[in-house]
């Protein structure tokens, strides 16, 4: 290389270095490096709405260079176009807007020569409506309240909201306001003046804004206090009477005024616009309530409207008369009379229809009332009941439900009073004959089949059999046999208690297993007894619970020997057989037990409400008893409470939990309670018994030695089986399992 070449090469490199210093030099691929410059700023979110003062919203700015690449470390400055709407703080890519006042403004983020904006609106939303003043005032009716009604609206942050319309609307008849709609001022308040109405002592007005409201109340007074009657409730003795029945209309009336009514005032009842009854109601003081009953009917079939009006002739001034009326409806069904010795032809083409009949018996008889349905095709079921007509076939005491039209109910004894009969068309049926007679038909006796699983001595077994005969004499006739165990639905072994055999045969009328065996020695758990299986009939619209088909009495052999020697074994076994037959053990499923004390209400006034048991209790001296009738042992003690008559009332009676006295009579009360759980009974089988004066006062405490039958009610499950099919309808489980 010569000197000239060297000088030329050096010059080229010098020029190149100069150019690199000015604009950079190309790489081997011909590109040149360029310094990034902020070109765009994008803010997210692009807009925001703040609904209360001091509400905040965060924003993010993304800066990109001329090539669209994110410049994560670019400097960003934030600003608000109107500081009276919102302020902004932040540096770098994050900024926060804080609401100051209502309005629209722009949020700006700047990086270099690039900028971006987002729209921000502050619009307060009402979150609270509060009364400031004017509530609970009092003024003479028809005059303006002394203080205006003032409300204040606030947003979520508690700042008053300006410029929102508030409506003030009195309830109809409760007066007027000076302004029905008022916009809130800068302090968030709106006000109006309220002039009270003249028609009601207690008046109200609603202030509302943005789906929020507040109810102002005021009391109107008069120069002379006046009453204001209103129906608090109207109920009927029944809303489905028959054409032979009357209806008691029971009204609860309240005086809402500030003055008393006259000494008496009238209540009128109209049926379909025609007045049918009027009663006088006694004086009601201000704020007092009273009750009145008007009996109306009978009515023709169909739907009828009953209108009730207080003070129908406007005999005295009231605050308001629009509240003096009430209406209810009844739907009347047909019912025909049928006297003993008469028959009638019945039929129906509509499955599910019910034909109703009423039998009025003037003279009682020890013989049975026979109600027999016979002949014709199809399937009809027969129901009969003594006393008030049940509202549903489930509640009739006698039910006969074969697969044909041959049905019968024999009710023992024939009682003076009213019987009701229902014929249910299980399918279309008839023509069939429905006949009613007194006596003249044989009664099948009630059978208790005793099965000794563990026998005692011959004399002990004989006493058990004697107790069963006693109960067979009490029952006026048999109950329906239970054939369903014969089918493919036998009663499984050990289903009730350990050692219980299976059952695969027809039961007539009840089978009771007896076991006299070693349990726990003298003086502890003497016995355990109760049903194992209860009959029921299911018609697809409810279940009718009837009497037990299976039961058991388990006795401790040591106690049995001692009680035999003391002469008390017969009473104890008779008591236990009553539990197996259902006394105290199926009361709950029949809903005759009220206010039970177990498990956790020991002070409850537990009582049995069987409709025939209550008058029987009255007949033995209980009519003056102060508590609920018929009193049942309370205290909540397992195996004692809710399943026996109350010891402090009944004293020596057989079915108390502690057997006292020289004898333990089986009273008329106990026998009628068996009638109320659907047995037919012989009232003449009752022992002589009456409450003592201490019993009537609830203070008949045991005197001398007694037999403690605590915990004698069995705790095993009771199976409920369908009388027709044998299908298990349910299992009633005890509170604790054996």
Coordinates of N, CA and C in Angstrom, one line a residue, residues 520-694:
X520 N -84.9 -55.8 85.0 CA -83.9 -55.1 85.9 C -84.2 -55.2 87.4
X521 N -85.0 -56.2 87.8 CA -85.2 -56.4 89.2 C -86.3 -55.5 89.7
X522 N -86.6 -55.8 91.0 CA -87.8 -55.1 91.6 C -87.6 -53.6 91.7
X523 N -88.7 -52.9 91.4 CA -88.8 -51.5 91.7 C -88.1 -50.6 90.7
X524 N -87.7 -51.1 89.6 CA -87.1 -50.2 88.6 C -88.1 -50.0 87.5
X525 N -87.7 -50.5 86.3 CA -88.7 -50.3 85.2 C -89.6 -51.5 85.2
X526 N -90.9 -51.2 85.7 CA -91.9 -52.3 85.9 C -92.3 -52.8 84.5
X527 N -92.6 -51.9 83.6 CA -93.2 -52.4 82.3 C -92.9 -51.4 81.2
X528 N -93.1 -51.9 80.0 CA -93.0 -51.1 78.8 C -94.1 -51.6 77.8
X529 N -94.9 -50.6 77.3 CA -96.1 -51.0 76.5 C -96.4 -50.0 75.4
X530 N -97.0 -50.4 74.3 CA -97.4 -49.5 73.3 C -97.7 -50.3 72.0
X531 N -98.3 -49.5 71.0 CA -98.6 -50.2 69.7 C -97.3 -50.4 68.9
X532 N -97.3 -51.4 68.0 CA -96.2 -51.6 67.1 C -96.7 -51.3 65.7
X533 N -98.0 -51.4 65.4 CA -98.5 -51.1 64.1 C -99.9 -50.5 64.2
X534 N -100.1 -49.5 63.4 CA -101.4 -48.7 63.4 C -102.0 -48.8 62.0
X535 N -103.3 -49.1 62.0 CA -104.1 -49.1 60.7 C -104.2 -47.6 60.2
X536 N -104.3 -47.5 58.9 CA -104.6 -46.2 58.3 C -105.2 -46.5 56.9
X537 N -105.9 -45.6 56.4 CA -106.4 -45.7 55.0 C -106.0 -44.4 54.3
X538 N -105.4 -44.6 53.1 CA -105.0 -43.5 52.3 C -105.8 -43.5 51.0
X539 N -106.5 -42.3 50.8 CA -107.4 -42.1 49.7 C -106.7 -41.3 48.6
X540 N -105.4 -41.1 48.6 CA -104.7 -40.3 47.6 C -104.7 -38.8 47.9
X541 N -105.6 -38.4 48.9 CA -105.6 -37.0 49.2 C -105.5 -36.8 50.7
X542 N -105.0 -37.8 51.4 CA -104.7 -37.7 52.8 C -104.7 -39.1 53.4
X543 N -104.3 -39.1 54.7 CA -104.2 -40.4 55.4 C -105.1 -40.3 56.6
X544 N -105.9 -41.4 56.8 CA -106.8 -41.5 57.9 C -106.2 -42.5 58.9
X545 N -105.8 -42.0 60.1 CA -105.2 -42.9 61.1 C -106.3 -43.5 61.9
X546 N -106.2 -44.8 62.2 CA -107.2 -45.6 62.9 C -106.5 -46.2 64.1
X547 N -106.9 -47.4 64.5 CA -106.5 -48.1 65.7 C -105.3 -49.0 65.5
X548 N -104.6 -49.4 66.5 CA -103.5 -50.3 66.4 C -104.0 -51.7 66.0
X549 N -103.1 -52.4 65.2 CA -103.4 -53.8 64.9 C -102.4 -54.7 65.7
X550 N -101.3 -54.2 66.0 CA -100.3 -54.9 66.8 C -99.8 -54.1 67.9
X551 N -99.5 -54.7 69.1 CA -98.9 -54.0 70.2 C -98.2 -55.0 71.1
X552 N -97.6 -54.5 72.2 CA -96.9 -55.4 73.1 C -96.9 -54.8 74.5
X553 N -96.8 -55.7 75.5 CA -96.6 -55.3 76.9 C -95.5 -56.2 77.4
X554 N -94.4 -55.6 77.8 CA -93.2 -56.3 78.4 C -93.2 -56.0 79.8
X555 N -93.2 -57.0 80.7 CA -93.2 -56.9 82.1 C -92.0 -57.5 82.8
X556 N -91.5 -56.9 83.8 CA -90.4 -57.4 84.6 C -90.9 -58.5 85.5
X557 N -90.4 -59.7 85.4 CA -90.9 -60.8 86.2 C -90.8 -60.6 87.7
X558 N -89.7 -59.9 88.1 CA -89.5 -59.7 89.6 C -90.6 -58.7 90.1
X559 N -90.9 -57.7 89.3 CA -92.0 -56.8 89.7 C -93.4 -57.5 89.7
X560 N -93.6 -58.3 88.6 CA -94.8 -59.0 88.5 C -95.1 -59.9 89.7
X561 N -94.1 -60.6 90.2 CA -94.3 -61.5 91.4 C -94.7 -60.6 92.6
X562 N -94.0 -59.5 92.8 CA -94.3 -58.7 93.9 C -95.7 -58.1 93.8
X563 N -96.1 -57.6 92.6 CA -97.4 -57.0 92.5 C -98.5 -58.0 92.6
X564 N -98.2 -59.2 92.2 CA -99.2 -60.3 92.4 C -99.5 -60.5 93.9
X565 N -98.4 -60.6 94.6 CA -98.5 -60.8 96.0 C -99.3 -59.7 96.7
X566 N -99.1 -58.4 96.2 CA -99.7 -57.3 96.8 C -101.1 -57.0 96.3
X567 N -101.6 -57.8 95.3 CA -102.9 -57.6 94.7 C -103.1 -56.5 93.8
X568 N -101.9 -55.9 93.2 CA -102.0 -54.8 92.3 C -101.7 -55.1 90.8
X569 N -101.4 -56.4 90.6 CA -101.0 -56.8 89.2 C -102.1 -56.5 88.2
X570 N -103.3 -56.8 88.5 CA -104.4 -56.6 87.6 C -104.5 -55.2 87.1
X571 N -104.4 -54.2 88.1 CA -104.5 -52.8 87.7 C -103.4 -52.4 86.8
X572 N -102.2 -52.9 87.1 CA -101.0 -52.6 86.3 C -101.1 -53.1 84.9
X573 N -101.5 -54.4 84.8 CA -101.6 -54.9 83.4 C -102.7 -54.3 82.6
X574 N -103.8 -54.0 83.3 CA -104.9 -53.2 82.6 C -104.4 -51.9 82.1
X575 N -103.7 -51.2 82.9 CA -103.1 -49.9 82.5 C -102.2 -50.1 81.3
X576 N -101.3 -51.1 81.3 CA -100.4 -51.3 80.2 C -101.1 -51.7 78.9
X577 N -102.1 -52.6 79.1 CA -102.9 -52.9 77.8 C -103.5 -51.7 77.2
X578 N -103.9 -50.7 78.0 CA -104.5 -49.4 77.5 C -103.5 -48.7 76.6
X579 N -102.2 -48.7 77.0 CA -101.2 -48.1 76.2 C -101.0 -48.9 74.9
X580 N -101.0 -50.2 74.9 CA -100.9 -51.0 73.7 C -102.1 -50.8 72.8
X581 N -103.3 -50.5 73.4 CA -104.5 -50.2 72.6 C -104.5 -48.7 72.0
X582 N -103.5 -47.9 72.5 CA -103.4 -46.6 72.0 C -103.6 -45.4 72.9
X583 N -103.9 -45.7 74.2 CA -104.1 -44.6 75.2 C -102.7 -44.0 75.4
X584 N -102.7 -42.7 75.2 CA -101.4 -41.9 75.4 C -100.4 -42.2 74.3
X585 N -100.5 -43.2 73.5 CA -99.5 -43.5 72.6 C -99.8 -43.1 71.1
X586 N -101.0 -43.0 70.8 CA -101.4 -42.5 69.5 C -102.1 -41.1 69.5
X587 N -102.1 -40.5 70.7 CA -102.7 -39.2 70.8 C -102.1 -38.2 69.9
X588 N -100.8 -38.2 69.8 CA -100.1 -37.2 68.9 C -100.5 -37.4 67.5
X589 N -100.5 -38.6 66.9 CA -100.8 -38.7 65.5 C -102.3 -38.4 65.2
X590 N -103.2 -38.5 66.2 CA -104.6 -38.1 66.0 C -104.8 -36.7 66.4
X591 N -103.7 -36.0 66.8 CA -103.7 -34.6 67.1 C -104.7 -34.2 68.2
X592 N -104.9 -35.1 69.2 CA -105.8 -34.8 70.3 C -105.0 -34.2 71.4
X593 N -103.7 -34.4 71.5 CA -102.8 -33.8 72.5 C -102.4 -32.4 72.2
X594 N -102.6 -31.5 73.1 CA -102.3 -30.1 72.9 C -101.3 -29.6 73.9
X595 N -100.4 -28.7 73.5 CA -99.4 -28.1 74.3 C -98.6 -29.1 75.1
X596 N -98.0 -30.1 74.3 CA -97.2 -31.1 75.0 C -96.0 -30.5 75.8
X597 N -95.7 -31.2 76.9 CA -94.6 -30.7 77.7 C -93.2 -31.2 77.4
X598 N -93.2 -32.4 76.7 CA -91.9 -32.9 76.3 C -91.6 -32.5 74.9
X599 N -90.3 -32.2 74.6 CA -89.2 -32.5 75.4 C -88.7 -31.4 76.3
X600 N -89.2 -30.1 76.1 CA -88.6 -29.0 76.8 C -89.5 -27.9 77.2
X601 N -90.8 -28.3 77.5 CA -91.8 -27.4 78.1 C -92.4 -27.9 79.3
X602 N -91.7 -28.1 80.4 CA -92.2 -28.8 81.6 C -93.4 -28.1 82.2
X603 N -93.5 -26.8 82.0 CA -94.6 -26.0 82.7 C -95.8 -25.9 81.8
X604 N -95.8 -26.6 80.6 CA -97.0 -26.5 79.7 C -98.2 -27.1 80.3
X605 N -99.4 -26.5 80.0 CA -100.6 -27.0 80.5 C -101.2 -28.0 79.5
X606 N -100.5 -29.2 79.4 CA -100.8 -30.2 78.5 C -102.2 -30.7 78.7
X607 N -103.0 -30.9 77.6 CA -104.3 -31.4 77.7 C -104.8 -32.1 76.5
X608 N -105.8 -33.0 76.7 CA -106.4 -33.8 75.7 C -107.7 -33.2 75.2
X609 N -107.9 -33.1 73.9 CA -109.1 -32.3 73.4 C -110.1 -33.2 72.7
X610 N -110.2 -34.4 73.0 CA -111.2 -35.3 72.4 C -112.6 -34.7 72.7
X611 N -113.4 -34.6 71.7 CA -114.7 -33.9 71.9 C -115.7 -34.7 72.8
X612 N -115.5 -36.0 73.0 CA -116.4 -36.7 73.9 C -115.7 -36.8 75.3
X613 N -114.4 -36.7 75.3 CA -113.7 -36.8 76.6 C -113.9 -35.6 77.4
X614 N -114.0 -34.4 76.8 CA -114.2 -33.2 77.6 C -115.5 -33.2 78.4
X615 N -116.7 -33.5 77.7 CA -117.9 -33.6 78.6 C -117.9 -34.7 79.6
X616 N -117.2 -35.8 79.3 CA -117.0 -36.9 80.3 C -116.3 -36.4 81.5
X617 N -115.2 -35.6 81.3 CA -114.5 -35.0 82.4 C -115.4 -34.0 83.2
X618 N -116.2 -33.3 82.5 CA -117.1 -32.4 83.2 C -118.1 -33.2 84.1
X619 N -118.5 -34.4 83.5 CA -119.5 -35.2 84.2 C -119.0 -35.8 85.5
X620 N -117.7 -36.0 85.6 CA -117.1 -36.6 86.8 C -116.6 -35.5 87.8
X621 N -117.0 -34.3 87.5 CA -116.7 -33.2 88.4 C -115.7 -32.2 87.9
X622 N -115.3 -32.3 86.6 CA -114.3 -31.4 86.1 C -114.8 -30.1 85.5
X623 N -116.1 -29.8 85.6 CA -116.6 -28.6 84.9 C -116.1 -27.3 85.5
X624 N -115.7 -27.4 86.8 CA -115.2 -26.2 87.5 C -113.7 -26.1 87.5
X625 N -113.0 -27.1 86.8 CA -111.6 -27.1 86.8 C -111.1 -25.8 86.0
X626 N -110.1 -25.2 86.6 CA -109.6 -23.9 86.1 C -108.7 -24.0 84.9
X627 N -108.0 -25.2 84.7 CA -107.0 -25.3 83.6 C -107.6 -25.8 82.4
X628 N -106.8 -26.0 81.4 CA -107.3 -26.5 80.1 C -107.7 -28.0 80.3
X629 N -108.8 -28.3 79.6 CA -109.3 -29.7 79.7 C -109.1 -30.5 78.5
X630 N -108.8 -31.8 78.7 CA -108.7 -32.6 79.9 C -107.3 -32.7 80.3
X631 N -106.9 -32.4 81.6 CA -105.5 -32.3 82.0 C -104.7 -33.5 81.8
X632 N -103.6 -33.4 81.2 CA -102.7 -34.6 80.9 C -101.4 -34.3 81.7
X633 N -100.8 -35.4 82.2 CA -99.5 -35.2 83.0 C -98.5 -34.4 82.2
X634 N -98.0 -33.4 82.8 CA -97.0 -32.5 82.2 C -95.6 -32.8 82.9
X635 N -94.7 -31.8 82.8 CA -93.4 -31.9 83.4 C -92.3 -32.3 82.5
X636 N -92.7 -32.9 81.3 CA -91.6 -33.2 80.4 C -90.9 -34.5 80.6
X637 N -91.2 -35.3 81.6 CA -90.5 -36.5 82.0 C -90.8 -37.6 81.0
X638 N -89.8 -38.2 80.4 CA -89.9 -39.2 79.4 C -90.7 -40.4 79.9
X639 N -91.6 -40.9 79.1 CA -92.4 -42.0 79.5 C -93.5 -41.8 80.5
X640 N -93.6 -40.5 81.0 CA -94.7 -40.2 81.9 C -95.5 -39.0 81.3
X641 N -94.8 -37.9 81.0 CA -95.5 -36.7 80.5 C -96.2 -37.0 79.2
X642 N -97.3 -36.3 78.9 CA -98.1 -36.3 77.7 C -98.7 -37.6 77.3
X643 N -98.7 -38.6 78.2 CA -99.2 -40.0 77.9 C -100.1 -40.5 79.0
X644 N -100.4 -39.8 80.1 CA -101.2 -40.2 81.2 C -102.1 -39.0 81.6
X645 N -103.2 -39.4 82.3 CA -104.0 -38.3 83.0 C -103.1 -37.7 84.1
X646 N -103.4 -36.4 84.4 CA -102.6 -35.7 85.3 C -102.8 -36.2 86.7
X647 N -101.8 -36.7 87.4 CA -101.9 -37.3 88.7 C -102.6 -36.3 89.7
X648 N -102.2 -35.0 89.7 CA -102.7 -34.0 90.7 C -104.1 -33.7 90.5
X649 N -104.7 -34.2 89.4 CA -106.2 -33.9 89.2 C -107.0 -35.2 89.3
X650 N -106.5 -36.3 88.7 CA -107.2 -37.6 88.7 C -107.0 -38.5 89.8
X651 N -106.0 -38.2 90.6 CA -105.8 -39.0 91.8 C -105.6 -40.5 91.6
X652 N -106.6 -41.3 92.1 CA -106.5 -42.8 92.0 C -106.9 -43.4 90.7
X653 N -107.3 -42.6 89.7 CA -107.8 -43.1 88.4 C -106.7 -44.0 87.8
X654 N -107.2 -45.0 87.1 CA -106.3 -46.1 86.5 C -105.2 -45.6 85.6
X655 N -105.5 -44.5 84.8 CA -104.5 -44.1 83.8 C -103.7 -42.9 84.2
X656 N -103.4 -42.8 85.5 CA -102.4 -41.8 85.9 C -101.1 -42.5 86.0
X657 N -100.0 -41.8 86.1 CA -98.7 -42.4 86.0 C -98.3 -43.1 87.4
X658 N -99.0 -42.8 88.4 CA -98.7 -43.4 89.7 C -100.0 -44.0 90.3
X659 N -100.0 -45.3 90.4 CA -101.2 -46.0 90.9 C -101.3 -45.9 92.4
X660 N -102.4 -45.2 92.9 CA -102.5 -45.0 94.3 C -103.8 -45.5 94.7
X661 N -104.0 -45.5 96.1 CA -105.3 -46.0 96.6 C -105.5 -47.5 96.6
X662 N -106.6 -47.9 97.2 CA -106.9 -49.3 97.3 C -107.4 -49.9 96.0
X663 N -108.1 -49.0 95.2 CA -108.6 -49.4 93.9 C -108.2 -48.3 92.9
X664 N -108.2 -48.7 91.7 CA -107.8 -47.8 90.6 C -109.0 -47.8 89.6
X665 N -110.0 -47.0 89.7 CA -111.1 -47.1 88.8 C -110.8 -46.8 87.3
X666 N -111.4 -47.5 86.4 CA -111.3 -47.2 85.0 C -112.5 -46.3 84.7
X667 N -112.3 -45.0 84.6 CA -113.3 -44.0 84.6 C -114.0 -43.8 83.2
X668 N -115.1 -43.1 83.3 CA -115.9 -42.7 82.1 C -115.0 -41.9 81.2
X669 N -114.1 -41.1 81.8 CA -113.2 -40.2 81.0 C -112.3 -41.1 80.2
X670 N -111.7 -42.1 80.8 CA -110.8 -43.0 80.0 C -111.5 -43.7 78.9
X671 N -112.7 -44.2 79.2 CA -113.5 -44.9 78.2 C -113.9 -44.0 77.0
X672 N -114.3 -42.7 77.3 CA -114.6 -41.8 76.2 C -113.4 -41.4 75.5
X673 N -112.2 -41.4 76.1 CA -111.0 -41.1 75.4 C -110.7 -42.2 74.4
X674 N -111.1 -43.4 74.7 CA -110.9 -44.5 73.7 C -111.9 -44.3 72.6
X675 N -113.1 -43.8 72.9 CA -114.0 -43.5 71.8 C -113.4 -42.4 70.9
X676 N -112.8 -41.5 71.5 CA -112.2 -40.4 70.7 C -111.0 -40.8 69.8
X677 N -110.4 -41.9 70.2 CA -109.3 -42.5 69.3 C -109.8 -43.6 68.4
X678 N -111.2 -43.6 68.2 CA -111.9 -44.4 67.2 C -112.2 -45.8 67.6
X679 N -112.4 -46.1 68.9 CA -113.0 -47.3 69.3 C -114.5 -47.1 69.6
X680 N -115.3 -48.0 69.3 CA -116.7 -48.0 69.8 C -116.7 -48.5 71.2
X681 N -117.5 -48.0 72.2 CA -117.3 -48.3 73.6 C -118.7 -48.6 74.2
X682 N -118.6 -49.3 75.3 CA -119.8 -49.5 76.2 C -119.6 -48.6 77.4
X683 N -120.4 -47.6 77.5 CA -120.3 -46.6 78.6 C -120.6 -47.2 79.9
X684 N -121.4 -48.3 79.9 CA -121.8 -48.9 81.2 C -120.6 -49.7 81.8
X685 N -119.5 -49.8 81.0 CA -118.4 -50.5 81.6 C -117.5 -49.7 82.5
X686 N -117.8 -48.4 82.6 CA -117.0 -47.5 83.4 C -117.2 -47.8 84.9
X687 N -116.1 -47.7 85.7 CA -116.2 -47.8 87.1 C -116.7 -46.5 87.7
X688 N -117.3 -46.5 88.9 CA -117.7 -45.3 89.5 C -116.4 -44.5 89.8
X689 N -116.5 -43.2 89.5 CA -115.3 -42.3 89.7 C -115.8 -40.9 89.7
X690 N -115.3 -40.1 90.6 CA -115.5 -38.6 90.5 C -114.2 -37.9 91.1
X691 N -114.0 -36.8 90.6 CA -112.8 -36.0 91.1 C -113.0 -35.6 92.5
X692 N -112.0 -35.6 93.3 CA -112.1 -35.1 94.7 C -112.0 -33.6 94.6
X693 N -112.2 -32.9 95.7 CA -112.1 -31.5 95.8 C -110.7 -31.1 95.6
X694 N -109.7 -31.9 96.1 CA -108.3 -31.6 95.8 C -108.0 -31.8 94.3

